[in-house]
Amino acid sequence: NQRSGVLVLSESAGAHEELGAHTVTINPFDVEITARALHRALQMSPVEREQRSQAIKQIVATNDVARWIRHQLEDIRSVTPPLRPLSGPSDAQPTGFTDAAKDKRRGNAPAWLRRALGVAEQPR
C-alpha cells in the first residue's frame, strides 16, 4: 500500500478482529451502511488515511502466519495434559478398546468394532 489507501473490511472477515480499529467496517448484507462506509473512505483526509495505513502495516508486520501458528500451538499445549509413555506390552490398547474387545467375545461389541475386527454379526 504505497499510497495509503483505505482498507474497507467486512465485520465478518477473520482479519477484522485484528485490523478493524483501523479500517472502515462494512456489513456486506446492508447496502445502505456499505454505501455510507465507502463514501466515508473516499472522503477521508490524507492524514487519516496515512495513520490508518501505517497502523495496519505495523499489525501485519508483527502478526505474521508464523506468530499465529506459534500462538495456536501454545494455546493447545496450555489445555492439553502432558503425554506420558505407555507402560506394558507394545501392543497394549487403551482401556475403552480393551473393554469393547472383551465385550466382542460376549457378543456385545458395537457393530463398528465387530467390522473392524472382522467378526461376523451375532444372531439375535
mmCIF file of N, CA and C in Angstrom:
data_model
loop_
_atom_site.group_PDB
_atom_site.id
_atom_site.type_symbol
_atom_site.label_atom_id
_atom_site.label_comp_id
_atom_site.label_asym_id
_atom_site.label_seq_id
_atom_site.Cartn_x
_atom_site.Cartn_y
_atom_site.Cartn_z
ATOM 1 N N ASN A 1 0.846 -1.177 0.000
ATOM 2 C CA ASN A 1 0.000 0.000 0.000
ATOM 3 C C ASN A 1 0.891 1.239 0.000
ATOM 4 N N GLN A 2 1.360 1.614 -1.139
ATOM 5 C CA GLN A 2 2.298 2.727 -1.251
ATOM 6 C C GLN A 2 1.622 4.089 -1.220
ATOM 7 N N ARG A 3 0.313 4.123 -1.444
ATOM 8 C CA ARG A 3 -0.368 5.422 -1.493
ATOM 9 C C ARG A 3 -1.366 5.591 -0.357
ATOM 10 N N SER A 4 -1.205 4.824 0.707
ATOM 11 C CA SER A 4 -2.058 4.953 1.900
ATOM 12 C C SER A 4 -3.537 4.855 1.574
ATOM 13 N N GLY A 5 -3.890 3.776 0.923
ATOM 14 C CA GLY A 5 -5.298 3.535 0.645
ATOM 15 C C GLY A 5 -6.048 3.188 1.922
ATOM 16 N N VAL A 6 -7.342 3.175 1.838
ATOM 17 C CA VAL A 6 -8.192 2.858 2.982
ATOM 18 C C VAL A 6 -8.648 1.412 2.838
ATOM 19 N N LEU A 7 -8.519 0.655 3.912
ATOM 20 C CA LEU A 7 -8.984 -0.726 3.896
ATOM 21 C C LEU A 7 -10.445 -0.759 4.335
ATOM 22 N N VAL A 8 -11.314 -1.219 3.444
ATOM 23 C CA VAL A 8 -12.732 -1.403 3.745
ATOM 24 C C VAL A 8 -12.894 -2.893 3.997
ATOM 25 N N LEU A 9 -13.357 -3.245 5.199
ATOM 26 C CA LEU A 9 -13.333 -4.644 5.619
ATOM 27 C C LEU A 9 -14.670 -5.051 6.221
ATOM 28 N N SER A 10 -15.147 -6.209 5.817
ATOM 29 C CA SER A 10 -16.394 -6.746 6.365
ATOM 30 C C SER A 10 -16.218 -7.068 7.845
ATOM 31 N N GLU A 11 -17.240 -6.770 8.618
ATOM 32 C CA GLU A 11 -17.200 -7.069 10.046
ATOM 33 C C GLU A 11 -17.137 -8.570 10.310
ATOM 34 N N SER A 12 -17.474 -9.375 9.319
ATOM 35 C CA SER A 12 -17.435 -10.823 9.498
ATOM 36 C C SER A 12 -16.145 -11.450 8.967
ATOM 37 N N ALA A 13 -15.234 -10.641 8.462
ATOM 38 C CA ALA A 13 -13.944 -11.164 7.984
ATOM 39 C C ALA A 13 -13.073 -11.528 9.180
ATOM 40 N N GLY A 14 -12.310 -12.594 9.038
ATOM 41 C CA GLY A 14 -11.438 -13.027 10.127
ATOM 42 C C GLY A 14 -10.438 -11.960 10.537
ATOM 43 N N ALA A 15 -9.945 -11.189 9.586
ATOM 44 C CA ALA A 15 -8.949 -10.154 9.871
ATOM 45 C C ALA A 15 -9.538 -8.971 10.631
ATOM 46 N N HIS A 16 -10.857 -8.873 10.671
ATOM 47 C CA HIS A 16 -11.480 -7.719 11.318
ATOM 48 C C HIS A 16 -11.133 -7.637 12.802
ATOM 49 N N GLU A 17 -10.976 -8.783 13.442
ATOM 50 C CA GLU A 17 -10.652 -8.784 14.872
ATOM 51 C C GLU A 17 -9.352 -8.033 15.143
ATOM 52 N N GLU A 18 -8.356 -8.217 14.284
ATOM 53 C CA GLU A 18 -7.070 -7.562 14.491
ATOM 54 C C GLU A 18 -6.982 -6.186 13.847
ATOM 55 N N LEU A 19 -7.599 -6.024 12.700
ATOM 56 C CA LEU A 19 -7.417 -4.793 11.933
ATOM 57 C C LEU A 19 -8.584 -3.817 12.018
ATOM 58 N N GLY A 20 -9.710 -4.263 12.531
ATOM 59 C CA GLY A 20 -10.946 -3.494 12.484
ATOM 60 C C GLY A 20 -10.867 -2.065 12.984
ATOM 61 N N ALA A 21 -10.066 -1.814 14.001
ATOM 62 C CA ALA A 21 -9.971 -0.458 14.552
ATOM 63 C C ALA A 21 -9.378 0.531 13.550
ATOM 64 N N HIS A 22 -8.682 0.016 12.546
ATOM 65 C CA HIS A 22 -8.001 0.885 11.586
ATOM 66 C C HIS A 22 -8.606 0.795 10.185
ATOM 67 N N THR A 23 -9.752 0.160 10.086
ATOM 68 C CA THR A 23 -10.408 0.002 8.790
ATOM 69 C C THR A 23 -11.729 0.755 8.779
ATOM 70 N N VAL A 24 -12.332 0.813 7.628
ATOM 71 C CA VAL A 24 -13.718 1.260 7.520
ATOM 72 C C VAL A 24 -14.519 -0.037 7.447
ATOM 73 N N THR A 25 -15.338 -0.260 8.470
ATOM 74 C CA THR A 25 -16.061 -1.523 8.599
ATOM 75 C C THR A 25 -17.380 -1.477 7.847
ATOM 76 N N ILE A 26 -17.668 -2.586 7.165
ATOM 77 C CA ILE A 26 -18.952 -2.702 6.473
ATOM 78 C C ILE A 26 -19.655 -3.982 6.894
ATOM 79 N N ASN A 27 -20.948 -3.989 6.672
ATOM 80 C CA ASN A 27 -21.755 -5.197 6.785
ATOM 81 C C ASN A 27 -22.188 -5.496 5.354
ATOM 82 N N PRO A 28 -21.657 -6.552 4.749
ATOM 83 C CA PRO A 28 -21.945 -6.792 3.333
ATOM 84 C C PRO A 28 -23.415 -7.078 3.041
ATOM 85 N N PHE A 29 -24.206 -7.315 4.078
ATOM 86 C CA PHE A 29 -25.630 -7.596 3.877
ATOM 87 C C PHE A 29 -26.490 -6.339 4.017
ATOM 88 N N ASP A 30 -25.853 -5.209 4.329
ATOM 89 C CA ASP A 30 -26.581 -3.952 4.489
ATOM 90 C C ASP A 30 -26.053 -2.954 3.459
ATOM 91 N N VAL A 31 -26.770 -2.801 2.378
ATOM 92 C CA VAL A 31 -26.323 -1.969 1.259
ATOM 93 C C VAL A 31 -26.171 -0.510 1.678
ATOM 94 N N GLU A 32 -27.093 0.002 2.471
ATOM 95 C CA GLU A 32 -27.034 1.411 2.877
ATOM 96 C C GLU A 32 -25.795 1.692 3.730
ATOM 97 N N ILE A 33 -25.536 0.849 4.712
ATOM 98 C CA ILE A 33 -24.358 1.037 5.569
ATOM 99 C C ILE A 33 -23.081 0.899 4.740
ATOM 100 N N THR A 34 -23.059 -0.053 3.826
ATOM 101 C CA THR A 34 -21.886 -0.238 2.971
ATOM 102 C C THR A 34 -21.657 0.998 2.103
ATOM 103 N N ALA A 35 -22.721 1.554 1.548
ATOM 104 C CA ALA A 35 -22.594 2.761 0.719
ATOM 105 C C ALA A 35 -22.046 3.923 1.539
ATOM 106 N N ARG A 36 -22.556 4.092 2.768
ATOM 107 C CA ARG A 36 -22.052 5.174 3.635
ATOM 108 C C ARG A 36 -20.578 4.961 3.980
ATOM 109 N N ALA A 37 -20.208 3.706 4.245
ATOM 110 C CA ALA A 37 -18.819 3.398 4.593
ATOM 111 C C ALA A 37 -17.888 3.686 3.418
ATOM 112 N N LEU A 38 -18.312 3.313 2.222
ATOM 113 C CA LEU A 38 -17.492 3.589 1.043
ATOM 114 C C LEU A 38 -17.358 5.092 0.808
ATOM 115 N N HIS A 39 -18.433 5.821 1.015
ATOM 116 C CA HIS A 39 -18.388 7.284 0.878
ATOM 117 C C HIS A 39 -17.404 7.870 1.888
ATOM 118 N N ARG A 40 -17.481 7.389 3.122
ATOM 119 C CA ARG A 40 -16.568 7.869 4.166
ATOM 120 C C ARG A 40 -15.120 7.587 3.777
ATOM 121 N N ALA A 41 -14.849 6.378 3.271
ATOM 122 C CA ALA A 41 -13.487 6.021 2.874
ATOM 123 C C ALA A 41 -12.991 6.933 1.757
ATOM 124 N N LEU A 42 -13.858 7.228 0.800
ATOM 125 C CA LEU A 42 -13.466 8.080 -0.322
ATOM 126 C C LEU A 42 -13.233 9.527 0.103
ATOM 127 N N GLN A 43 -13.910 9.967 1.151
ATOM 128 C CA GLN A 43 -13.794 11.350 1.620
ATOM 129 C C GLN A 43 -12.739 11.530 2.712
ATOM 130 N N MET A 44 -12.116 10.453 3.160
ATOM 131 C CA MET A 44 -11.178 10.514 4.282
ATOM 132 C C MET A 44 -9.969 11.387 3.936
ATOM 133 N N SER A 45 -9.515 12.146 4.918
ATOM 134 C CA SER A 45 -8.371 13.035 4.695
ATOM 135 C C SER A 45 -7.094 12.217 4.482
ATOM 136 N N PRO A 46 -6.156 12.773 3.751
ATOM 137 C CA PRO A 46 -4.884 12.070 3.531
ATOM 138 C C PRO A 46 -4.155 11.742 4.839
ATOM 139 N N VAL A 47 -4.260 12.616 5.816
ATOM 140 C CA VAL A 47 -3.596 12.380 7.108
ATOM 141 C C VAL A 47 -4.202 11.158 7.800
ATOM 142 N N GLU A 48 -5.533 11.085 7.845
ATOM 143 C CA GLU A 48 -6.185 9.938 8.483
ATOM 144 C C GLU A 48 -5.899 8.655 7.709
ATOM 145 N N ARG A 49 -5.916 8.724 6.389
ATOM 146 C CA ARG A 49 -5.591 7.537 5.575
ATOM 147 C C ARG A 49 -4.189 7.038 5.897
ATOM 148 N N GLU A 50 -3.243 7.954 5.988
ATOM 149 C CA GLU A 50 -1.853 7.591 6.284
ATOM 150 C C GLU A 50 -1.735 6.963 7.673
ATOM 151 N N GLN A 51 -2.407 7.549 8.667
ATOM 152 C CA GLN A 51 -2.352 6.998 10.028
ATOM 153 C C GLN A 51 -2.915 5.578 10.068
ATOM 154 N N ARG A 52 -4.048 5.381 9.440
ATOM 155 C CA ARG A 52 -4.670 4.051 9.418
ATOM 156 C C ARG A 52 -3.785 3.056 8.671
ATOM 157 N N SER A 53 -3.242 3.499 7.555
ATOM 158 C CA SER A 53 -2.392 2.632 6.744
ATOM 159 C C SER A 53 -1.154 2.192 7.521
ATOM 160 N N GLN A 54 -0.523 3.121 8.208
ATOM 161 C CA GLN A 54 0.668 2.789 8.991
ATOM 162 C C GLN A 54 0.335 1.823 10.130
ATOM 163 N N ALA A 55 -0.799 2.030 10.780
ATOM 164 C CA ALA A 55 -1.209 1.136 11.868
ATOM 165 C C ALA A 55 -1.433 -0.285 11.345
ATOM 166 N N ILE A 56 -2.085 -0.395 10.201
ATOM 167 C CA ILE A 56 -2.338 -1.718 9.606
ATOM 168 C C ILE A 56 -1.016 -2.381 9.207
ATOM 169 N N LYS A 57 -0.115 -1.617 8.600
ATOM 170 C CA LYS A 57 1.190 -2.175 8.214
ATOM 171 C C LYS A 57 1.927 -2.718 9.434
ATOM 172 N N GLN A 58 1.872 -1.995 10.538
ATOM 173 C CA GLN A 58 2.551 -2.428 11.768
ATOM 174 C C GLN A 58 1.946 -3.729 12.295
ATOM 175 N N ILE A 59 0.630 -3.807 12.315
ATOM 176 C CA ILE A 59 -0.048 -5.021 12.794
ATOM 177 C C ILE A 59 0.308 -6.212 11.911
ATOM 178 N N VAL A 60 0.251 -6.022 10.611
ATOM 179 C CA VAL A 60 0.538 -7.117 9.675
ATOM 180 C C VAL A 60 2.002 -7.546 9.778
ATOM 181 N N ALA A 61 2.906 -6.592 9.963
ATOM 182 C CA ALA A 61 4.332 -6.921 10.055
ATOM 183 C C ALA A 61 4.648 -7.728 11.312
ATOM 184 N N THR A 62 3.952 -7.461 12.402
ATOM 185 C CA THR A 62 4.253 -8.160 13.660
ATOM 186 C C THR A 62 3.401 -9.399 13.884
ATOM 187 N N ASN A 63 2.291 -9.521 13.185
ATOM 188 C CA ASN A 63 1.395 -10.670 13.376
ATOM 189 C C ASN A 63 1.344 -11.526 12.124
ATOM 190 N N ASP A 64 2.475 -12.108 11.771
ATOM 191 C CA ASP A 64 2.526 -12.931 10.567
ATOM 192 C C ASP A 64 2.032 -14.350 10.857
ATOM 193 N N VAL A 65 2.018 -15.183 9.843
ATOM 194 C CA VAL A 65 1.498 -16.549 9.961
ATOM 195 C C VAL A 65 2.304 -17.364 10.970
ATOM 196 N N ALA A 66 3.614 -17.210 10.971
ATOM 197 C CA ALA A 66 4.450 -17.975 11.908
ATOM 198 C C ALA A 66 4.076 -17.651 13.353
ATOM 199 N N ARG A 67 3.840 -16.389 13.646
ATOM 200 C CA ARG A 67 3.443 -15.996 15.004
ATOM 201 C C ARG A 67 2.075 -16.580 15.329
ATOM 202 N N TRP A 68 1.155 -16.542 14.375
ATOM 203 C CA TRP A 68 -0.186 -17.082 14.595
ATOM 204 C C TRP A 68 -0.114 -18.574 14.915
ATOM 205 N N ILE A 69 0.667 -19.321 14.136
ATOM 206 C CA ILE A 69 0.799 -20.762 14.377
ATOM 207 C C ILE A 69 1.425 -21.013 15.742
ATOM 208 N N ARG A 70 2.454 -20.264 16.080
ATOM 209 C CA ARG A 70 3.110 -20.414 17.384
ATOM 210 C C ARG A 70 2.106 -20.210 18.515
ATOM 211 N N HIS A 71 1.279 -19.196 18.408
ATOM 212 C CA HIS A 71 0.268 -18.944 19.443
ATOM 213 C C HIS A 71 -0.776 -20.055 19.495
ATOM 214 N N GLN A 72 -1.172 -20.568 18.327
ATOM 215 C CA GLN A 72 -2.134 -21.672 18.308
ATOM 216 C C GLN A 72 -1.568 -22.879 19.042
ATOM 217 N N LEU A 73 -0.309 -23.217 18.760
ATOM 218 C CA LEU A 73 0.319 -24.367 19.412
ATOM 219 C C LEU A 73 0.477 -24.142 20.914
ATOM 220 N N GLU A 74 0.826 -22.930 21.313
ATOM 221 C CA GLU A 74 0.929 -22.619 22.744
ATOM 222 C C GLU A 74 -0.422 -22.791 23.428
ATOM 223 N N ASP A 75 -1.485 -22.331 22.782
ATOM 224 C CA ASP A 75 -2.826 -22.487 23.353
ATOM 225 C C ASP A 75 -3.198 -23.958 23.485
ATOM 226 N N ILE A 76 -2.877 -24.751 22.472
ATOM 227 C CA ILE A 76 -3.180 -26.186 22.532
ATOM 228 C C ILE A 76 -2.413 -26.834 23.674
ATOM 229 N N ARG A 77 -1.133 -26.503 23.794
ATOM 230 C CA ARG A 77 -0.323 -27.079 24.879
ATOM 231 C C ARG A 77 -0.850 -26.672 26.251
ATOM 232 N N SER A 78 -1.391 -25.470 26.351
ATOM 233 C CA SER A 78 -1.857 -24.992 27.657
ATOM 234 C C SER A 78 -3.103 -25.722 28.146
ATOM 235 N N VAL A 79 -3.855 -26.335 27.250
ATOM 236 C CA VAL A 79 -5.079 -27.036 27.661
ATOM 237 C C VAL A 79 -4.982 -28.547 27.495
ATOM 238 N N THR A 80 -3.838 -29.037 27.038
ATOM 239 C CA THR A 80 -3.658 -30.467 26.821
ATOM 240 C C THR A 80 -2.750 -31.022 27.905
ATOM 241 N N PRO A 81 -3.193 -32.075 28.598
ATOM 242 C CA PRO A 81 -2.310 -32.652 29.612
ATOM 243 C C PRO A 81 -1.070 -33.250 28.947
ATOM 244 N N PRO A 82 0.052 -33.236 29.661
ATOM 245 C CA PRO A 82 1.262 -33.799 29.063
ATOM 246 C C PRO A 82 1.083 -35.287 28.776
ATOM 247 N N LEU A 83 1.672 -35.747 27.692
ATOM 248 C CA LEU A 83 1.603 -37.161 27.344
ATOM 249 C C LEU A 83 2.568 -37.931 28.229
ATOM 250 N N ARG A 84 2.158 -39.117 28.623
ATOM 251 C CA ARG A 84 3.067 -39.957 29.392
ATOM 252 C C ARG A 84 3.240 -41.267 28.637
ATOM 253 N N PRO A 85 4.423 -41.858 28.740
ATOM 254 C CA PRO A 85 4.655 -43.088 27.993
ATOM 255 C C PRO A 85 3.766 -44.216 28.495
ATOM 256 N N LEU A 86 3.371 -45.088 27.578
ATOM 257 C CA LEU A 86 2.600 -46.266 27.958
ATOM 258 C C LEU A 86 3.517 -47.248 28.657
ATOM 259 N N SER A 87 2.993 -47.909 29.668
ATOM 260 C CA SER A 87 3.765 -48.977 30.290
ATOM 261 C C SER A 87 3.102 -50.285 29.909
ATOM 262 N N GLY A 88 3.869 -51.321 29.791
ATOM 263 C CA GLY A 88 3.316 -52.605 29.421
ATOM 264 C C GLY A 88 3.716 -52.968 28.016
ATOM 265 N N PRO A 89 3.115 -54.040 27.490
ATOM 266 C CA PRO A 89 3.498 -54.509 26.158
ATOM 267 C C PRO A 89 3.228 -53.457 25.090
ATOM 268 N N SER A 90 3.993 -53.515 24.024
ATOM 269 C CA SER A 90 3.867 -52.513 22.968
ATOM 270 C C SER A 90 2.537 -52.599 22.245
ATOM 271 N N ASP A 91 1.836 -53.728 22.364
ATOM 272 C CA ASP A 91 0.547 -53.851 21.696
ATOM 273 C C ASP A 91 -0.618 -53.518 22.625
ATOM 274 N N ALA A 92 -0.315 -52.903 23.764
ATOM 275 C CA ALA A 92 -1.378 -52.556 24.713
ATOM 276 C C ALA A 92 -2.344 -51.582 24.060
ATOM 277 N N GLN A 93 -3.612 -51.764 24.309
ATOM 278 C CA GLN A 93 -4.653 -50.913 23.746
ATOM 279 C C GLN A 93 -5.230 -50.038 24.854
ATOM 280 N N PRO A 94 -5.767 -48.887 24.499
ATOM 281 C CA PRO A 94 -6.450 -48.072 25.500
ATOM 282 C C PRO A 94 -7.568 -48.880 26.155
ATOM 283 N N THR A 95 -7.874 -48.557 27.394
ATOM 284 C CA THR A 95 -8.844 -49.321 28.177
ATOM 285 C C THR A 95 -10.181 -49.471 27.481
ATOM 286 N N GLY A 96 -10.708 -48.396 26.913
ATOM 287 C CA GLY A 96 -12.012 -48.475 26.263
ATOM 288 C C GLY A 96 -12.029 -49.500 25.142
ATOM 289 N N PHE A 97 -10.953 -49.577 24.374
ATOM 290 C CA PHE A 97 -10.873 -50.544 23.283
ATOM 291 C C PHE A 97 -10.805 -51.954 23.855
ATOM 292 N N THR A 98 -9.980 -52.131 24.914
ATOM 293 C CA THR A 98 -9.839 -53.451 25.533
ATOM 294 C C THR A 98 -11.176 -53.921 26.074
ATOM 295 N N ASP A 99 -11.887 -53.022 26.762
ATOM 296 C CA ASP A 99 -13.196 -53.392 27.302
ATOM 297 C C ASP A 99 -14.153 -53.768 26.178
ATOM 298 N N ALA A 100 -14.119 -53.010 25.077
ATOM 299 C CA ALA A 100 -15.002 -53.321 23.952
ATOM 300 C C ALA A 100 -14.616 -54.649 23.324
ATOM 301 N N ALA A 101 -13.306 -54.948 23.259
ATOM 302 C CA ALA A 101 -12.864 -56.232 22.701
ATOM 303 C C ALA A 101 -13.346 -57.385 23.568
ATOM 304 N N LYS A 102 -13.331 -57.195 24.894
ATOM 305 C CA LYS A 102 -13.857 -58.239 25.788
ATOM 306 C C LYS A 102 -15.343 -58.438 25.526
ATOM 307 N N ASP A 103 -16.063 -57.325 25.318
ATOM 308 C CA ASP A 103 -17.489 -57.420 25.015
ATOM 309 C C ASP A 103 -17.710 -58.196 23.726
ATOM 310 N N LYS A 104 -16.760 -58.096 22.774
ATOM 311 C CA LYS A 104 -16.875 -58.805 21.500
ATOM 312 C C LYS A 104 -17.012 -60.298 21.742
ATOM 313 N N ARG A 105 -16.221 -60.780 22.691
ATOM 314 C CA ARG A 105 -16.270 -62.210 22.981
ATOM 315 C C ARG A 105 -17.625 -62.605 23.539
ATOM 316 N N ARG A 106 -18.282 -61.656 24.178
ATOM 317 C CA ARG A 106 -19.607 -61.933 24.743
ATOM 318 C C ARG A 106 -20.708 -61.603 23.743
ATOM 319 N N GLY A 107 -20.325 -61.100 22.564
ATOM 320 C CA GLY A 107 -21.322 -60.771 21.556
ATOM 321 C C GLY A 107 -21.958 -59.409 21.746
ATOM 322 N N ASN A 108 -21.374 -58.585 22.638
ATOM 323 C CA ASN A 108 -21.961 -57.273 22.923
ATOM 324 C C ASN A 108 -21.185 -56.118 22.295
ATOM 325 N N ALA A 109 -20.201 -56.419 21.480
ATOM 326 C CA ALA A 109 -19.376 -55.354 20.906
ATOM 327 C C ALA A 109 -20.204 -54.522 19.937
ATOM 328 N N PRO A 110 -19.922 -53.233 19.868
ATOM 329 C CA PRO A 110 -20.631 -52.401 18.892
ATOM 330 C C PRO A 110 -20.311 -52.861 17.473
ATOM 331 N N ALA A 111 -21.212 -52.576 16.559
ATOM 332 C CA ALA A 111 -21.067 -53.024 15.171
ATOM 333 C C ALA A 111 -19.774 -52.521 14.545
ATOM 334 N N TRP A 112 -19.391 -51.260 14.815
ATOM 335 C CA TRP A 112 -18.168 -50.708 14.220
ATOM 336 C C TRP A 112 -16.953 -51.513 14.639
ATOM 337 N N LEU A 113 -16.931 -52.000 15.908
ATOM 338 C CA LEU A 113 -15.790 -52.772 16.388
ATOM 339 C C LEU A 113 -15.793 -54.170 15.768
ATOM 340 N N ARG A 114 -16.972 -54.766 15.661
ATOM 341 C CA ARG A 114 -17.046 -56.096 15.036
ATOM 342 C C ARG A 114 -16.548 -56.027 13.597
ATOM 343 N N ARG A 115 -16.944 -54.961 12.872
ATOM 344 C CA ARG A 115 -16.476 -54.800 11.491
ATOM 345 C C ARG A 115 -14.964 -54.609 11.453
ATOM 346 N N ALA A 116 -14.445 -53.775 12.348
ATOM 347 C CA ALA A 116 -13.004 -53.500 12.371
ATOM 348 C C ALA A 116 -12.201 -54.755 12.691
ATOM 349 N N LEU A 117 -12.750 -55.627 13.528
ATOM 350 C CA LEU A 117 -12.053 -56.854 13.917
ATOM 351 C C LEU A 117 -12.363 -58.020 12.992
ATOM 352 N N GLY A 118 -13.251 -57.807 12.028
ATOM 353 C CA GLY A 118 -13.602 -58.860 11.086
ATOM 354 C C GLY A 118 -14.460 -59.951 11.702
ATOM 355 N N VAL A 119 -15.266 -59.592 12.672
ATOM 356 C CA VAL A 119 -16.126 -60.556 13.356
ATOM 357 C C VAL A 119 -17.522 -60.466 12.758
ATOM 358 N N ALA A 120 -18.104 -61.611 12.461
ATOM 359 C CA ALA A 120 -19.446 -61.642 11.866
ATOM 360 C C ALA A 120 -20.484 -61.170 12.866
ATOM 361 N N GLU A 121 -21.572 -60.670 12.335
ATOM 362 C CA GLU A 121 -22.703 -60.266 13.175
ATOM 363 C C GLU A 121 -23.194 -61.467 13.972
ATOM 364 N N GLN A 122 -23.522 -61.218 15.203
ATOM 365 C CA GLN A 122 -24.052 -62.273 16.060
ATOM 366 C C GLN A 122 -25.547 -62.408 15.817
ATOM 367 N N PRO A 123 -26.048 -63.656 15.678
ATOM 368 C CA PRO A 123 -27.501 -63.822 15.537
ATOM 369 C C PRO A 123 -28.190 -63.394 16.817
ATOM 370 N N ARG A 124 -29.356 -62.834 16.674
ATOM 371 C CA ARG A 124 -30.086 -62.348 17.859
ATOM 372 C C ARG A 124 -31.150 -63.301 18.258
#
